[in-house]
XYZ file of C-alpha atoms in Angstrom:
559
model
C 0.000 0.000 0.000
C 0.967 3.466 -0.999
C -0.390 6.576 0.915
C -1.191 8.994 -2.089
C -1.273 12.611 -1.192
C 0.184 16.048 -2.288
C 2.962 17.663 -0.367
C 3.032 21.384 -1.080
C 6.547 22.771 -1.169
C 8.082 26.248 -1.847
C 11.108 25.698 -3.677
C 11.782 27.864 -6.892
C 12.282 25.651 -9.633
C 14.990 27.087 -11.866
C 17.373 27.504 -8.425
C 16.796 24.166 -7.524
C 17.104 22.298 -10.957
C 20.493 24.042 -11.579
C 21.375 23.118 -7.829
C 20.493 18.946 -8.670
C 22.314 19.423 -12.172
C 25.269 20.836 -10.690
C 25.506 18.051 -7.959
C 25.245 15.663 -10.974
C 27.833 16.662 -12.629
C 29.977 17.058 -9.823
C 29.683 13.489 -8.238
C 28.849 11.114 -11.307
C 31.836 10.961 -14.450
C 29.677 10.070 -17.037
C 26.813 12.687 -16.497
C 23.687 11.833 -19.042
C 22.083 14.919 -20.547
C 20.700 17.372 -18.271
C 16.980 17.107 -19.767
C 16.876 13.381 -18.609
C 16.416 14.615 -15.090
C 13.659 16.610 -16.070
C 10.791 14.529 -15.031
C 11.787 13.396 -11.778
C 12.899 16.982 -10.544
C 9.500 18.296 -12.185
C 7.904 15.114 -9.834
C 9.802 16.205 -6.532
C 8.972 19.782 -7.022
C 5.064 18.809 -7.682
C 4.619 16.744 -4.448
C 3.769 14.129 -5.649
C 6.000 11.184 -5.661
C 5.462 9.890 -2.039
C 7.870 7.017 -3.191
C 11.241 8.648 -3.641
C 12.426 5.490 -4.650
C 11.110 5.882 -8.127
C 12.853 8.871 -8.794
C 15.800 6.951 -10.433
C 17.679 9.304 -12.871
C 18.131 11.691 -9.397
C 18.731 8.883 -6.815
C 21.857 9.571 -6.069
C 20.831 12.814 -5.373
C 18.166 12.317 -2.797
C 20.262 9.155 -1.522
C 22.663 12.528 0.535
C 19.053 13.608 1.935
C 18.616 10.149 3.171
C 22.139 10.035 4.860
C 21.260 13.673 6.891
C 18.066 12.698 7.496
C 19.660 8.942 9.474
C 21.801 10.879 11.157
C 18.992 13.273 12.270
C 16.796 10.449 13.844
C 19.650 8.849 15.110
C 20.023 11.740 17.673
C 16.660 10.817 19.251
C 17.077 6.526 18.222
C 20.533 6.124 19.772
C 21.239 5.958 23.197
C 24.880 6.921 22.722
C 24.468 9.572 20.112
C 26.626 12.442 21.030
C 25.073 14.776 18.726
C 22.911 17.409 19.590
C 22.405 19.206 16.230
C 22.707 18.089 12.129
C 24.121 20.873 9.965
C 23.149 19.849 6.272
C 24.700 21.500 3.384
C 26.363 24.734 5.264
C 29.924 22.800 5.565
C 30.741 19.962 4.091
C 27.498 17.796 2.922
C 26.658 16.949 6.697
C 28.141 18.010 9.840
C 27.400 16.415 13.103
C 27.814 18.862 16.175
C 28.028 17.996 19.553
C 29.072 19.777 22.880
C 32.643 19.391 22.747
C 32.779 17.089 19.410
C 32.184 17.567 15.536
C 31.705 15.285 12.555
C 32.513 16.199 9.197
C 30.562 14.241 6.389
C 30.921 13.951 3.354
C 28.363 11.714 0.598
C 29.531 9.810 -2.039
C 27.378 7.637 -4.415
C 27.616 5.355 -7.219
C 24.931 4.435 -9.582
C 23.437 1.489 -8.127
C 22.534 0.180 -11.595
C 25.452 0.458 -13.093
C 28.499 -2.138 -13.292
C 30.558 -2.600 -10.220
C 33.549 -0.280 -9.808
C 34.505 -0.608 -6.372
C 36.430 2.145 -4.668
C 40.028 2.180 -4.786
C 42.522 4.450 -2.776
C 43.398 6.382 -5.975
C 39.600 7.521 -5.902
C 39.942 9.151 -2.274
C 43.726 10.884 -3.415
C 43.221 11.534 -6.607
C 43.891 15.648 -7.333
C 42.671 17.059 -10.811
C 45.001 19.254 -12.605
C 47.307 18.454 -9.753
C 45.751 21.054 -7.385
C 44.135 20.330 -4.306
C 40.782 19.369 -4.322
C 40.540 15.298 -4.173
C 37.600 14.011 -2.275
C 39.849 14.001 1.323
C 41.446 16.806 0.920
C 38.049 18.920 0.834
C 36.903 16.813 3.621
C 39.928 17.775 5.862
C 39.750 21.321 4.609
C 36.509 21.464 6.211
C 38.538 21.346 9.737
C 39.984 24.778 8.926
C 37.169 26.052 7.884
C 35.350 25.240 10.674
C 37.801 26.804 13.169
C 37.902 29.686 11.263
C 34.130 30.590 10.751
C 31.869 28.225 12.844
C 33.589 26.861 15.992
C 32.574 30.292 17.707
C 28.984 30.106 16.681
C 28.331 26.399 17.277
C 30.276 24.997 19.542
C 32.520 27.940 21.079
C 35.437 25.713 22.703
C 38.802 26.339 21.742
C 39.349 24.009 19.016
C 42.185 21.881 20.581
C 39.521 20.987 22.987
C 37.263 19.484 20.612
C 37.015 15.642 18.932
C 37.196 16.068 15.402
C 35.829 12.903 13.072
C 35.655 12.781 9.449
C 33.671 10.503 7.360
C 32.879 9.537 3.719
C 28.970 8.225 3.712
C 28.845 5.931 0.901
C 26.372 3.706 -0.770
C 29.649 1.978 -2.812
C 31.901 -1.044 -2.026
C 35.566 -0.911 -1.622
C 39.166 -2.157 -2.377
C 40.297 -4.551 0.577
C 43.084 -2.175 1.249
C 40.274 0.601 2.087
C 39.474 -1.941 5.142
C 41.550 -0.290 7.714
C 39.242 2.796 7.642
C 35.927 0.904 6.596
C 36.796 -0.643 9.950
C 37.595 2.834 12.011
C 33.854 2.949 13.828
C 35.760 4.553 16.471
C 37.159 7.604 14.222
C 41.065 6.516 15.956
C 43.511 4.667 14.569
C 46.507 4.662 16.260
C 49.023 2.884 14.175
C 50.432 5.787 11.344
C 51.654 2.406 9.849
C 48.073 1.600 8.234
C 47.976 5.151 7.029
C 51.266 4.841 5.157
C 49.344 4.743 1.784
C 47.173 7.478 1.377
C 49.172 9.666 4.273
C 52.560 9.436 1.562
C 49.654 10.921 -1.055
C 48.165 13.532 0.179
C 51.067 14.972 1.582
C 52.790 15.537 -1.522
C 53.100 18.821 -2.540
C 50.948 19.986 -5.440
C 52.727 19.956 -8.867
C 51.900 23.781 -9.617
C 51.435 25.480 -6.543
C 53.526 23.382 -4.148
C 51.041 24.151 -1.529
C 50.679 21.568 0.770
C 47.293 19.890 2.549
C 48.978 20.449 5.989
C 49.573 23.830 5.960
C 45.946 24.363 4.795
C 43.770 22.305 7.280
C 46.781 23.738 10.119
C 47.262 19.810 11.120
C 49.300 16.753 9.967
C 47.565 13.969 7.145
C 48.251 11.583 9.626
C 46.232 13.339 12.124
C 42.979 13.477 10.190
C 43.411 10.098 8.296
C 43.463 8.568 12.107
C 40.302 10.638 12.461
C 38.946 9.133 9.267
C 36.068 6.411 8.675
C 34.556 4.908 5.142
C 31.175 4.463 6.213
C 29.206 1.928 3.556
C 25.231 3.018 4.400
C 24.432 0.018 1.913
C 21.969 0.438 -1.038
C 19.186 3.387 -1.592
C 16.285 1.139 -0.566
C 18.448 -0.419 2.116
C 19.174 2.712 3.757
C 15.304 4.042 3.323
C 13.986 0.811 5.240
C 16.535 1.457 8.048
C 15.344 5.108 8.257
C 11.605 3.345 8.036
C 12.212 1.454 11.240
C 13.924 3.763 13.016
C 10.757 6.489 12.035
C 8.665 3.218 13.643
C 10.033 2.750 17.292
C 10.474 6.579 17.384
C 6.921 7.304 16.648
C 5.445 4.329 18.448
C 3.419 2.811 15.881
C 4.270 -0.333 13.397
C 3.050 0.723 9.805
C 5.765 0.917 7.346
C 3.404 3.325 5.330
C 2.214 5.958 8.285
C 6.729 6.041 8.453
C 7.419 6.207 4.795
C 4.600 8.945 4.972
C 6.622 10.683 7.598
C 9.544 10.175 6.158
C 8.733 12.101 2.945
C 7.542 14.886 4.789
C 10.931 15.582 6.694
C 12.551 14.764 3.308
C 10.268 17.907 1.794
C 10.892 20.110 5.431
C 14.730 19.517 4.899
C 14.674 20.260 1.604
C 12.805 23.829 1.334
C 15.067 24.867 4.431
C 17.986 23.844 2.573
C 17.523 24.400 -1.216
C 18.715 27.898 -0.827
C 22.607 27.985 -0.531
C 22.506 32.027 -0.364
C 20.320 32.141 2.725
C 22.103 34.489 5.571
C 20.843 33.036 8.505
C 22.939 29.456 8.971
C 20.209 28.306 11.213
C 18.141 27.084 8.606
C 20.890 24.649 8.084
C 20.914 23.575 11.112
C 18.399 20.633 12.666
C 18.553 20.458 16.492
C 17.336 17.291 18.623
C 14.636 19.304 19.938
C 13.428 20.311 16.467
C 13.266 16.648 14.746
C 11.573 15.492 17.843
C 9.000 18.218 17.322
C 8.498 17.439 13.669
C 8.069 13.780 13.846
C 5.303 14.464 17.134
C 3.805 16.830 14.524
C 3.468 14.255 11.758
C 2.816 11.326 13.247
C -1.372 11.929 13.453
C -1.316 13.383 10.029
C 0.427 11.048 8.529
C -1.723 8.009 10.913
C -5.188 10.314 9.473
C -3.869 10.383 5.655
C -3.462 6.414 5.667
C -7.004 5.710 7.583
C -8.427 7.854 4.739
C -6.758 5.651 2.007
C -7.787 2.736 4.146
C -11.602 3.769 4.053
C -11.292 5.205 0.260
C -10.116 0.913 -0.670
C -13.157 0.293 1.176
C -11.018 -2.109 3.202
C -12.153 -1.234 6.722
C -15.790 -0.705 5.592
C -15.891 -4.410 4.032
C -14.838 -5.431 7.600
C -17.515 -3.610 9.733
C -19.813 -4.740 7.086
C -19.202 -8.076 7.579
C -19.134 -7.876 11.264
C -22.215 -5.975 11.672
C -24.069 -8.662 9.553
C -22.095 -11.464 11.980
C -23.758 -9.615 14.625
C -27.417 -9.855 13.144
C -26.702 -13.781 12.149
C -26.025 -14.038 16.168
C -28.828 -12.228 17.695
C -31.173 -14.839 15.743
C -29.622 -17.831 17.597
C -32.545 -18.893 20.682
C -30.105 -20.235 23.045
C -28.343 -17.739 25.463
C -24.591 -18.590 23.596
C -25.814 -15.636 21.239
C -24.862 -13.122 23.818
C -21.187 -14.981 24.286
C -20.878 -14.733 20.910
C -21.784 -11.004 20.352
C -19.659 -9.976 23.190
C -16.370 -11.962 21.669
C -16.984 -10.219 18.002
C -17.391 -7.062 20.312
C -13.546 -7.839 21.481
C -12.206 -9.038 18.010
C -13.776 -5.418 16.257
C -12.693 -3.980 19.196
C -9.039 -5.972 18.909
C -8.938 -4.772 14.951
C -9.540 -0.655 16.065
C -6.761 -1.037 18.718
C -3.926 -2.267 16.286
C -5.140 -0.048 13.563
C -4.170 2.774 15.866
C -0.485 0.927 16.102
C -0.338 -0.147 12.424
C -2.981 1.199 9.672
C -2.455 -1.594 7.082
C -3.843 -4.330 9.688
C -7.035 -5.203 7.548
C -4.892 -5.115 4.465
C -2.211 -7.978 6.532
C -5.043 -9.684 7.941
C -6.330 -10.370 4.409
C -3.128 -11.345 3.049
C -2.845 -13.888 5.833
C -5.989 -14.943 5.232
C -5.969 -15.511 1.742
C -2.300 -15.874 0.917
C -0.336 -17.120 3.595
C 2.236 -14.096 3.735
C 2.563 -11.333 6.294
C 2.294 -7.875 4.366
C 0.930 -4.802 4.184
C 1.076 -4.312 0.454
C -2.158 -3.409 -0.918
C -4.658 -5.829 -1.237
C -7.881 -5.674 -1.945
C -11.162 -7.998 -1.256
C -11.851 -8.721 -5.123
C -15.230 -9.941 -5.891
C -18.639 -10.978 -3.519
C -16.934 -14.186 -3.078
C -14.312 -13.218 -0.952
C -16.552 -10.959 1.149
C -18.336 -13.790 2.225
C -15.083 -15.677 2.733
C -14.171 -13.151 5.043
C -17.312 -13.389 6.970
C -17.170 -17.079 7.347
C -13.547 -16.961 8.678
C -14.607 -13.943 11.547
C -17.357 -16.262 12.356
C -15.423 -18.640 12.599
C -12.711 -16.898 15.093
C -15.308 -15.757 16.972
C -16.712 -19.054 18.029
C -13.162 -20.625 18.466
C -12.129 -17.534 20.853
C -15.807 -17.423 22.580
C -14.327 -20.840 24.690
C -11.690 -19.000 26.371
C -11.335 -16.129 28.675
C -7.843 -15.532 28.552
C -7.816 -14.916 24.667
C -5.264 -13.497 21.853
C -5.561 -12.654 18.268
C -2.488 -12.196 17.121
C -1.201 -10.330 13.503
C 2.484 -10.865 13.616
C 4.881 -11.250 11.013
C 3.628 -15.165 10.727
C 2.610 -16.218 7.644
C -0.784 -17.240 8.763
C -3.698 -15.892 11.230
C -2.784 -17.047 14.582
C -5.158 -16.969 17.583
C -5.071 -18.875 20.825
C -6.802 -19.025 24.195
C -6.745 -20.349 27.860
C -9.047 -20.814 30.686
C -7.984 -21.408 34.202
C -8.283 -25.280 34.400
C -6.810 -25.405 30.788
C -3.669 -25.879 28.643
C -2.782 -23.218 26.297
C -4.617 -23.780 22.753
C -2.932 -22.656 19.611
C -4.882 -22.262 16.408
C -4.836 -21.077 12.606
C -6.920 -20.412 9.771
C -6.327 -20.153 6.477
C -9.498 -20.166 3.767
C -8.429 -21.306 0.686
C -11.137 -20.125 -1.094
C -11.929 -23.228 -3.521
C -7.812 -22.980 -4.676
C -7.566 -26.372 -4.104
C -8.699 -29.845 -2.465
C -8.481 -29.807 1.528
C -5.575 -32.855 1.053
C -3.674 -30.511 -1.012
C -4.484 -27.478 1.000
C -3.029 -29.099 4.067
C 0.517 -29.846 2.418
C 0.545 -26.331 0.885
C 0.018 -25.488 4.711
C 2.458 -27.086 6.119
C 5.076 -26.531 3.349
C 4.371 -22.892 4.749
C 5.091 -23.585 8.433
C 8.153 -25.317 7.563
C 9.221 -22.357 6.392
C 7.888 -19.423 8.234
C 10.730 -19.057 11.662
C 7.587 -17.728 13.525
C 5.449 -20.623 13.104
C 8.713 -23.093 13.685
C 9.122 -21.864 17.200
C 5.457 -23.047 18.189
C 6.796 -26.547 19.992
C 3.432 -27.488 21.003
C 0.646 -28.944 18.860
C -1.567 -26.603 16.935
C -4.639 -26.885 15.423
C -5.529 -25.216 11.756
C -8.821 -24.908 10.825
C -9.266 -24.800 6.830
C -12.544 -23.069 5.451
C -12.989 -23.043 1.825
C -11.521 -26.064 0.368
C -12.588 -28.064 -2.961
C -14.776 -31.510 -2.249
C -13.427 -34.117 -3.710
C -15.872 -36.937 -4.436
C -13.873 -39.651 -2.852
C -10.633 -38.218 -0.706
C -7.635 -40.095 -1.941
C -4.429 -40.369 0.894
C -1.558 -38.285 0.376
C 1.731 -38.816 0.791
C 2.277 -36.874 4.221
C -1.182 -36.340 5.469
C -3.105 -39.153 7.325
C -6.959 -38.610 8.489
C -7.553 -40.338 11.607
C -11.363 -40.140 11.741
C -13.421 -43.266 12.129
C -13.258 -43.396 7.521
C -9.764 -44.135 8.010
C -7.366 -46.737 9.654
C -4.145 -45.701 11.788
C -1.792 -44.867 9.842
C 2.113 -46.590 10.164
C 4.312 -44.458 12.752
C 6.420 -42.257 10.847
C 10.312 -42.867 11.834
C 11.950 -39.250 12.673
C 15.001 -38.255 14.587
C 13.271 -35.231 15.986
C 10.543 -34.715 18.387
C 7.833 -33.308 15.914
C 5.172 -30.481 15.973
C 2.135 -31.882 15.443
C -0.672 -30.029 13.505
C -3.984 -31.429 13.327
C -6.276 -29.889 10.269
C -10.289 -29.450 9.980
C -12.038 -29.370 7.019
C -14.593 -27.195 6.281
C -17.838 -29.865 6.998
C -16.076 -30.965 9.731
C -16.132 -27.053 10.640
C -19.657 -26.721 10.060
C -20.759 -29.566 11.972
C -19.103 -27.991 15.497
C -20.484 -24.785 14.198
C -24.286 -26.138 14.420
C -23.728 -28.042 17.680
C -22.997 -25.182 19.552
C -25.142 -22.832 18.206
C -28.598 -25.314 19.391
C -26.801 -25.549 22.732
C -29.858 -25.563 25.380
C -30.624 -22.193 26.841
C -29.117 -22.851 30.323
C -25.549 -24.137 28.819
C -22.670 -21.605 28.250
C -20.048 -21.486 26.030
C -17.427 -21.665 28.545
C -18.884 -24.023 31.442
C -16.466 -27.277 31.740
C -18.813 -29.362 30.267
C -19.035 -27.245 26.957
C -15.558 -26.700 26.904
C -14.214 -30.697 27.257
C -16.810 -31.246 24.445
C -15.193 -28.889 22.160
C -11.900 -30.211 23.282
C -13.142 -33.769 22.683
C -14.038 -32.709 19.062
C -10.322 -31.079 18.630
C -8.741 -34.306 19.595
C -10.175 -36.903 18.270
C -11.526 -35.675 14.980
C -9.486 -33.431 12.475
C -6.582 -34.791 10.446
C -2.737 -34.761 11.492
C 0.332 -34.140 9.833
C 3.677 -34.586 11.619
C 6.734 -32.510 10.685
C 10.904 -32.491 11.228
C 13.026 -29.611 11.433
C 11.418 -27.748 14.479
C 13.604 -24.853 15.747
């Protein structure tokens, strides 16, 4: 799922298409023509690409916004993060500032679609026209300048005072002999020894001015290639998901799109207080704690509000109170008194869908994906026809009477690959179920191999030691069911099957079809008036049906 919307920016166009031409040219050798960036700077100046991603002929480009805007929520994510404040585009690309400590950064990215061409130490030393200027010795220059023109105004300690780190933020792989600083997380090496290499470069003097990189940045090569770290920040979409979960614990909510939402709106705020390199006043360069704390408290409801609107627009949510408030009809026309158990359990489950809807919008969108698909995602997904809206009904009936048993109760939406619910009463063992409807995809047989070919493979569903029970709804009859390799029925139709030799202890999963299913459902429902859902005697009968109807299935390789 995608959360369409407009984000209305102020950023002149002309200033800020020469500004992402100019960084082209300036970071990538072979630069395409200038018009090819067109449409995606057009897109990012409209608003409305809320997937950055897409923007591919600018990636790189965006990719440095990415890298400020990590190290921004990183201030309020990470315990130990010095930093107070992120300075974006005013020094070097990014400067972290602390209260005694400061962090030069500098971005450097490849074209991720391109051919490999790791980097070598040449790249970081090499000096066109034999002048000053390779990509360390403008990160080291930004020392002096610092000292010279910030320290006052930022920081305000004397400079020997204060712990100087550089970096090179980098979405690129490396030459093994690059290692050494790849490896410097602690911006200190203290063997010059490693440094020998690129220290013996840059301090040559330049062929035509003989000016040397020491004398500029007022301290030794050796002193700021100590300093020094190669930071690889992987891939584009590898560093956006990081930022995604990060945006998730910081907000306190689980949807990837409410963060993705967020995180295009600080992208936009960042940009339209940064776009302008001739602004006077450096503080709109500068992002304090406070202020990203602020912003992210300020977008979280919007951004929660936008997504329940695109929710509601799919007609998602509305399918599901549909189908619940017609559950609750079906129930009030049952004569025995286990209609009022029953209303009050779909009570708790709609009650149970509004609560993690406020934690994660996309829940009905998951919950039909697990339903209907067996994966855990929050991709859009859509109910597609009449036939799955009844589907959907069945299955909540069918939850609701499974859950009605218990008192202690869960309905659980995790990253399994199927819905998982269980329940416990006081004088009872813990009872684990599933459901999966397959929505006439296949023969219940088949269906229960595709199931556990699923478990087998889902690490959630591995760690459940004890034996669950899966109840199928929507399986093809078959006119005469056939014995499958695997799958054993061990209702009175069938004999006892041979003991299957393993070296494991197995999980055991016992399956019901859907006329099996139905059968239970009808019982209960023409309970007598005075007999309650969850009265010993009602609940060893539904436990007698668990365990000695249904069909099992054994299974190896249990974590």
């Amino acid at each position: 799922m995608s959360i369409s919307s407009t984000i209305k920016i102020d950023v002149e166009q002309g200033e800020f298409t020469e500004k992402v031409n100019l960084w082209m040219r300036n970071n990538y050798d072979k630069c395409e023509n200038e018009s090819e960036y067109e449409e995606d700077i057009n897109a990012l100046l409209q608003g409305y690409k809320t997937e950055l991603g897409g923007l591919v002929a600018i990636r790189g480009f965006v990719y440095q916004y990415y890298v400020a805007i990590y190290y921004m929520l990183k201030m309020l994510h990470k315990r130990d993060a010095w930093w107070h404040s992120v300075v974006f585009e005013l020094m070097d690309d990014i400067t972290l500032l602390g209260e005694n400590q400061v962090r030069f950064v500098q971005v450097k990215t490849v074209k991720e679609e391109g051919e490999v061409n790791n980097f070598t130490p040449a790249v970081l030393y090499k000096r066109e026209k034999g002048e000053i200027g390779s990509w360390l010795d403008k990160l080291f220059l930004n020392f002096a300048d610092f000292n010279s023109i910030y320290r006052d105004k930022f920081i305000g300690a004397e400079i020997n005072d204060i712990v100087v780190e550089f970096e090179i933020a980098t979405n690129n792989t490396y030459n093994k002999e690059l290692n050494v600083y790849s490896d410097n997380a602690a911006f200190y090496i203290s063997d010059n020894n490693k440094l020998s290499k690129l220290s013996t470069k840059l301090a040559d003097p330049c062929k035509v001015s003989g000016s040397k990189l020491h004398d500029k940045v007022g301290k030794e090569v050796t002193w700021c290639l100590s300093r020094f770290r190669l930071h690889h920040m992987n891939s584009f979409m590898v560093l956006k998901d990081q930022i995604i979960n990060i945006i998730k614990e910081i907000s306190k909510q689980d949807s990837t799109d409410v963060s993705e939402h967020i995180l295009n709106h600080i992208f936009y705020h960042v940009m339209e207080r940064t776009h302008n390199d001739k602004v006077a006043d450096v503080k709109q360069f500068v992002f304090t704690k406070d202020e990203v704390q602020q912003l992210i408290q300020r977008l979280r409801p919007a951004a929660v509000r936008d997504a329940r609107e695109y929710l509601h627009k799919q007609d998602i949510q509305s399918k599901f109170i549909q189908c619940i408030d017609e559950l609750r009809n079906d129930f009030k026309q049952i004569p025995s008194l286990v209609k009022i158990e029953l209303l009050q359990t779909l009570t708790w489950i709609q009650d149970e869908f509004v609560k993690k809807s406020n934690h994660d919008v996309s829940v009905y969108v998951r919950f039909l994906h697990l339903l209907f698909d067996m994966t855990s995602s929050g991709s859009e997904r859509s109910i597609k026809n009449s036939t799955e809206l009844t589907a959907l009904k069945k299955s909540l009936e069918m939850i609701t009477l499974c859950l009605t048993f218990y008192v202690d109760r869960q309905f659980l939406l995790s990253d399994a690959r199927m819905i998982t619910k269980q329940g416990k009463n006081q004088h009872t063992d813990l009872k684990i179920f599933t459901l999966f409807h397959a929505n006439e995809s296949g023969y219940f047989d088949d269906i229960c191999k595709k199931v556990n070919d699923v478990v087998d493979t889902c690490p959630i569903l591995q760690r459940i030691h004890e034996q669950f029970y899966c109840l199928i709804l929507g399986s093809k009859k078959r006119s005469s069911l056939r014995k499958r390799l695997g799958v054993t029925n061990i209702t009175d139709d069938f004999q006892e099957p041979e003991k299957i030799e393993i070296t494991d202890k197995p999980s055991l999963i016992k399956y019901y079809d859907p006329e099996f299913l139905d059968d239970v459902q009808d019982y209960f429902y023409s309970l007598d008036d005075e007999l309650s859902l969850r009265n010993s005697e009602t609940i060893d009968s539904w436990h007698d049906f668990l365990e000695t109807k249904g069909n099992l299935m054994l299974r190896k390789g249990v974590i």
